[in-house]
mmCIF file with all atom_site columns, C-alpha atoms in Angstrom:
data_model
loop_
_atom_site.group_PDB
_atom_site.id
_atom_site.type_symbol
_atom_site.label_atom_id
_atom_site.label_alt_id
_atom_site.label_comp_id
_atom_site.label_asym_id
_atom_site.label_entity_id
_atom_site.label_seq_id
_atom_site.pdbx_PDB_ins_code
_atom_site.Cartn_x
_atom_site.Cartn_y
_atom_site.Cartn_z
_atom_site.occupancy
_atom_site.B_iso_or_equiv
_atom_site.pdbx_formal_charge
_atom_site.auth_seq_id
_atom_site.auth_comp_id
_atom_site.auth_asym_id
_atom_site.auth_atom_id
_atom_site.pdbx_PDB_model_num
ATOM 1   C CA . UNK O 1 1   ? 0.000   0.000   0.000   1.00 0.00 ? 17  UNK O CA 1
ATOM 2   C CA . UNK O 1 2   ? 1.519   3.628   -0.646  1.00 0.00 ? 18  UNK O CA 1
ATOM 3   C CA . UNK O 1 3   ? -0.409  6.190   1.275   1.00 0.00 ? 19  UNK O CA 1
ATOM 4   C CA . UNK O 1 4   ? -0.732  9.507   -0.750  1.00 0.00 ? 20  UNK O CA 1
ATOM 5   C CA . UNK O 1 5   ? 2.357   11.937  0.796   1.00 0.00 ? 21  UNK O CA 1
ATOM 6   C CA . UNK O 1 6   ? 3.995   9.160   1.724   1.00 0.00 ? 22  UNK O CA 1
ATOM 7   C CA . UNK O 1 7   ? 7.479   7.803   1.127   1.00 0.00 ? 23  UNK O CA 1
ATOM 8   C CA . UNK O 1 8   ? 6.455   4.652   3.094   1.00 0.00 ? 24  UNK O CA 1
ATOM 9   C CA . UNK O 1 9   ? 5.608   1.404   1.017   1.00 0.00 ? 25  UNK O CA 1
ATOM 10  C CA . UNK O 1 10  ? 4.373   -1.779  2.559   1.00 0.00 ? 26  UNK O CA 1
ATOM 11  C CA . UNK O 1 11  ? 3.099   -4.879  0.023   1.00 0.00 ? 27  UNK O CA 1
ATOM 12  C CA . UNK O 1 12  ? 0.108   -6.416  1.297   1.00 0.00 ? 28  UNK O CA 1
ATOM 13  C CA . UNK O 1 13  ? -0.405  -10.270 0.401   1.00 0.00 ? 29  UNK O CA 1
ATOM 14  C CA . UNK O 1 14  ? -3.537  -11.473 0.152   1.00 0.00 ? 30  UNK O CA 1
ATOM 15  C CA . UNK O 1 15  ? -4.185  -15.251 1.135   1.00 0.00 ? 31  UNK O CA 1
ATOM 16  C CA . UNK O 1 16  ? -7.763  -15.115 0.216   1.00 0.00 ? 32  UNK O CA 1
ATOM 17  C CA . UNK O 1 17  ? -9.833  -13.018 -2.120  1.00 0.00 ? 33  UNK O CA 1
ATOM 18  C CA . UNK O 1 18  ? -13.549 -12.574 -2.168  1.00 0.00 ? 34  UNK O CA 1
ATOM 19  C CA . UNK O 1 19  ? -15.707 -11.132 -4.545  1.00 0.00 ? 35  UNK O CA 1
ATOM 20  C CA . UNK O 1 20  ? -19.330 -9.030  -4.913  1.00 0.00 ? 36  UNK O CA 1
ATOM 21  C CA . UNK O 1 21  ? -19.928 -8.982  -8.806  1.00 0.00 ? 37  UNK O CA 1
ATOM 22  C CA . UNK O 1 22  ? -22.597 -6.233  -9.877  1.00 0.00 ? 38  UNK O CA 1
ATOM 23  C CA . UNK O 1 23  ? -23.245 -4.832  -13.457 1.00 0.00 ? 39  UNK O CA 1
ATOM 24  C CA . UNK O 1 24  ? -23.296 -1.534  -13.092 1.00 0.00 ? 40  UNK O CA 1
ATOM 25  C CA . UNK O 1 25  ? -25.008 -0.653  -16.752 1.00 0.00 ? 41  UNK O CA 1
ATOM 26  C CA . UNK O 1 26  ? -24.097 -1.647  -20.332 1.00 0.00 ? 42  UNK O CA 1
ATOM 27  C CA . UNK O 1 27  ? -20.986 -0.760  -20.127 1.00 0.00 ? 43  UNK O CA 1
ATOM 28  C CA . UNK O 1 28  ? -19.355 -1.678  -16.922 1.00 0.00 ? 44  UNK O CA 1
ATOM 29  C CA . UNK O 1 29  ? -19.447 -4.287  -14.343 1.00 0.00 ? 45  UNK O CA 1
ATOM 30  C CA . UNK O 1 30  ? -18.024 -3.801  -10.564 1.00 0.00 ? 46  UNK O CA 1
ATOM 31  C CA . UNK O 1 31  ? -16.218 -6.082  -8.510  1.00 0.00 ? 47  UNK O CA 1
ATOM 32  C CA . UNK O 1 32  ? -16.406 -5.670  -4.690  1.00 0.00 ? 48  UNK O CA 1
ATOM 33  C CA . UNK O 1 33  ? -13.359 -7.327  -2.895  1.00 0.00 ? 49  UNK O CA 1
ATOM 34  C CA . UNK O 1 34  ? -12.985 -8.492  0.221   1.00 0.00 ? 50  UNK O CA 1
ATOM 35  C CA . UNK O 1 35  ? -8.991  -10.020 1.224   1.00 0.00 ? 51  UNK O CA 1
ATOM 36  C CA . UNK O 1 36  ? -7.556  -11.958 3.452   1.00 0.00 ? 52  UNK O CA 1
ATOM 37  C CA . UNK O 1 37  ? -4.085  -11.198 4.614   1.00 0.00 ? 53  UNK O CA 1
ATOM 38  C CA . UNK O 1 38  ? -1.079  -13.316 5.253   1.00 0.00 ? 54  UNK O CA 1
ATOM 39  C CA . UNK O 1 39  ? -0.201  -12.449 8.799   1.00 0.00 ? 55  UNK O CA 1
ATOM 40  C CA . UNK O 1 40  ? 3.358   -11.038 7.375   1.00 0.00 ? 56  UNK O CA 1
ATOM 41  C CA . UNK O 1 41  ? 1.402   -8.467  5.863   1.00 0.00 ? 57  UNK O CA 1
ATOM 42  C CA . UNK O 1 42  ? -0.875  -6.520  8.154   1.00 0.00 ? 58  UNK O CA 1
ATOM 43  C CA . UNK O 1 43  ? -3.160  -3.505  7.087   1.00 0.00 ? 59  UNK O CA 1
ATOM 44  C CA . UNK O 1 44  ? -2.405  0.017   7.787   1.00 0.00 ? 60  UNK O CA 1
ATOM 45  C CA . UNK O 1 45  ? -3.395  0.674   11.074  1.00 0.00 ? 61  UNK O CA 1
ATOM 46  C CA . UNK O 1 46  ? -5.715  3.850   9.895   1.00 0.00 ? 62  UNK O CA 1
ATOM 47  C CA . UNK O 1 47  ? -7.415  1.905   7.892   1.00 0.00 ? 63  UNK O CA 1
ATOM 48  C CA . UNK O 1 48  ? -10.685 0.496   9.296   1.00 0.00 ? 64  UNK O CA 1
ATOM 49  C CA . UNK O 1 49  ? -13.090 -1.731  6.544   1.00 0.00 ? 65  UNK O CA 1
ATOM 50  C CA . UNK O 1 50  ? -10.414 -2.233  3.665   1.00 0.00 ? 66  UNK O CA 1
ATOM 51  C CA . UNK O 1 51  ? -11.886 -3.253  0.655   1.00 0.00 ? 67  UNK O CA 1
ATOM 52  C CA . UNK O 1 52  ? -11.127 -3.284  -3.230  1.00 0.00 ? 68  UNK O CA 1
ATOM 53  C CA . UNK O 1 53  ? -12.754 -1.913  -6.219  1.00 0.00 ? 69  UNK O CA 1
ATOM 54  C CA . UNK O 1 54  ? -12.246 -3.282  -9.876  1.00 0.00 ? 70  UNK O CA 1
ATOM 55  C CA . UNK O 1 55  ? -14.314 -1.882  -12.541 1.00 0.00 ? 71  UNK O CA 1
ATOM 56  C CA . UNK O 1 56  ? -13.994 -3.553  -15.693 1.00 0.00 ? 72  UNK O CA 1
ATOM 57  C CA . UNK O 1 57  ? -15.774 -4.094  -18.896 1.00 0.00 ? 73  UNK O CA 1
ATOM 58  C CA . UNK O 1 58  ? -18.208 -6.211  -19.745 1.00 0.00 ? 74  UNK O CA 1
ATOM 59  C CA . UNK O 1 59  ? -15.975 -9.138  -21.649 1.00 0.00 ? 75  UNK O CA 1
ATOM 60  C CA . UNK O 1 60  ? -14.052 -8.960  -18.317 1.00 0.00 ? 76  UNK O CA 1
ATOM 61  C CA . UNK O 1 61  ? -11.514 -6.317  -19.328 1.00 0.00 ? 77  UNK O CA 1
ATOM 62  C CA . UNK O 1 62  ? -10.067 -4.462  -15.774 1.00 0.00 ? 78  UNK O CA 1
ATOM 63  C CA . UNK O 1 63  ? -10.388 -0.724  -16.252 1.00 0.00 ? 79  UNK O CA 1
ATOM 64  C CA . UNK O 1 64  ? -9.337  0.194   -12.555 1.00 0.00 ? 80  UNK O CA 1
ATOM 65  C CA . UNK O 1 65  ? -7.993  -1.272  -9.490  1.00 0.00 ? 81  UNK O CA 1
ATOM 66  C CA . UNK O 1 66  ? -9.162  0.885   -6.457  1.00 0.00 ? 82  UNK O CA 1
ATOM 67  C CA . UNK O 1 67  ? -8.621  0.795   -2.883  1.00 0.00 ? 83  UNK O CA 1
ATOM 68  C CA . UNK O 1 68  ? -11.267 1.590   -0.615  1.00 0.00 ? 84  UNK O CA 1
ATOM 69  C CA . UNK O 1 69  ? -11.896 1.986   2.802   1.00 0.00 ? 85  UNK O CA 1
ATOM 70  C CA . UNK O 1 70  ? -15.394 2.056   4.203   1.00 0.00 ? 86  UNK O CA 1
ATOM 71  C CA . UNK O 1 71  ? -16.979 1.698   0.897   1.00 0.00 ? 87  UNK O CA 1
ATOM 72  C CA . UNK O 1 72  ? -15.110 4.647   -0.236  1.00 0.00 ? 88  UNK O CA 1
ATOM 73  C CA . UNK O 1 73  ? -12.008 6.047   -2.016  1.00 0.00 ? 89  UNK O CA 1
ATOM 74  C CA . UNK O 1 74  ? -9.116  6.293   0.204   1.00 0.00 ? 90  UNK O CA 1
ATOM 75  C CA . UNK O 1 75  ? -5.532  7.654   0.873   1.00 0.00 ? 91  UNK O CA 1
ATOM 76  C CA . UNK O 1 76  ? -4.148  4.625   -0.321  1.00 0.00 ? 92  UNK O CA 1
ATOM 77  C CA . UNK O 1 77  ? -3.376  2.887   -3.719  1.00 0.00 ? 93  UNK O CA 1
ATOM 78  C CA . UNK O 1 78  ? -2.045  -0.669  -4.325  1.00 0.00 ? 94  UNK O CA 1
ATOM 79  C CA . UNK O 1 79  ? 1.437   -1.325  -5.431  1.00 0.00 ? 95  UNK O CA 1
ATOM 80  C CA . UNK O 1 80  ? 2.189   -3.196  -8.271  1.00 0.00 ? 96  UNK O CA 1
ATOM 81  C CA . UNK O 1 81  ? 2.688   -6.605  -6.502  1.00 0.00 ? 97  UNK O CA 1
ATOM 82  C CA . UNK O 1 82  ? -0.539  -6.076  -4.964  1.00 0.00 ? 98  UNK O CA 1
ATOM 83  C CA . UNK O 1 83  ? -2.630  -5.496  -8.213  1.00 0.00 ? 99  UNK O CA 1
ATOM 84  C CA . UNK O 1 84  ? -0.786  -8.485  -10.275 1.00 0.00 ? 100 UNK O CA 1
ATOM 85  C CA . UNK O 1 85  ? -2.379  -10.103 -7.373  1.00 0.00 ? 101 UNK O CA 1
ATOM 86  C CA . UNK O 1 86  ? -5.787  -8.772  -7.861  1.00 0.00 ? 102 UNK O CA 1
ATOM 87  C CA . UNK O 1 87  ? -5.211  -9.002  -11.542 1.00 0.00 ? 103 UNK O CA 1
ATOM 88  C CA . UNK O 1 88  ? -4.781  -12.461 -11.316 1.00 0.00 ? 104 UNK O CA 1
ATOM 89  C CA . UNK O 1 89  ? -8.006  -13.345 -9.656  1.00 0.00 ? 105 UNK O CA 1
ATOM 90  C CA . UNK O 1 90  ? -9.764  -11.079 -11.841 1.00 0.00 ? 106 UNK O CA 1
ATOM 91  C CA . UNK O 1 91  ? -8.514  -12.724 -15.004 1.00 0.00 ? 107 UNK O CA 1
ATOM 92  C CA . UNK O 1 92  ? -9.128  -16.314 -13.027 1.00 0.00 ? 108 UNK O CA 1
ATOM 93  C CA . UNK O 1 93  ? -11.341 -18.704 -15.799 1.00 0.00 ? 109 UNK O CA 1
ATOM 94  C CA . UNK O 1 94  ? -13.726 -18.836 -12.555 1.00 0.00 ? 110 UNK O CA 1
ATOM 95  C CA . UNK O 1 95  ? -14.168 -14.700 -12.137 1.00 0.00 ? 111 UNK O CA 1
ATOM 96  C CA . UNK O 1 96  ? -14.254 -14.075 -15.996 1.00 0.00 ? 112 UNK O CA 1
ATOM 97  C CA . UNK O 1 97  ? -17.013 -16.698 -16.240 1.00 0.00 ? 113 UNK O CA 1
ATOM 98  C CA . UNK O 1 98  ? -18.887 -15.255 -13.289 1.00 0.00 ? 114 UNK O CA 1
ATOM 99  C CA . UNK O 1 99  ? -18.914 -11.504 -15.236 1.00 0.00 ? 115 UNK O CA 1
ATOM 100 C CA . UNK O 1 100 ? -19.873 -13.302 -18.316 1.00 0.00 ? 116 UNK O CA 1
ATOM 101 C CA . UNK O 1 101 ? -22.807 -15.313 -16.958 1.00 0.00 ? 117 UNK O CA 1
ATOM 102 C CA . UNK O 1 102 ? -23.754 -11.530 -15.031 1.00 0.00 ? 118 UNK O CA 1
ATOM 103 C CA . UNK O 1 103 ? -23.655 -9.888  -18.637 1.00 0.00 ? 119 UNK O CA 1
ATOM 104 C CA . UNK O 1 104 ? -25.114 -12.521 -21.131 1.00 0.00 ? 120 UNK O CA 1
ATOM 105 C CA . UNK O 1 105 ? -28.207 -11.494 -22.840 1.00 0.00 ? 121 UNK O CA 1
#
């Protein structure tokens, strides 16, 4: 995590990922994440209901990796490490087939 201001970087590794898949319209579909971390990794202590936000296309495309606390934008952003990791659930054959069962006709 980099915290905006910050020269302080910590890499977060997430154990566990759960997702909340929503179409959002035509366009866009929203992935709600929830993570569990390894226990070498802890959370920022300021931040208090860490979540993730991934918006991507319909065909399963990412657009944006966000971090969020309390359902809304934070401080924060992910490092690289930590969105290859996110990336690579996203782009899991179980998660794209999830956002294309959500979008079919």
């Amino acid at each position: 995590m980099i915290k905006y201001g910050s020269e302080r970087v910590t890499e977060l590794k997430f154990i566990a990922i759960r997702s909340h898949i929503e179409k959002r319209d035509r366009q866009w579909v929203d992935l709600t994440l929830r993570f569990e971390l390894s226990a070498d990794t802890p959370l920022p202590d300021d931040l208090i209901d860490f979540s993730g936000l991934v918006i991507c296309t319909t065909s399963g495309a990412i657009a944006q990796i966000v971090p969020q606390d309390e359902d809304v934008d934070c401080e924060y952003q992910f490092t690289a490490f930590e969105k290859e990791q996110i990336r690579a659930y996203v782009e899991s054959a179980e998660i794209q087939s999830a956002i294309a069962n959500l979008t079919s006709p």
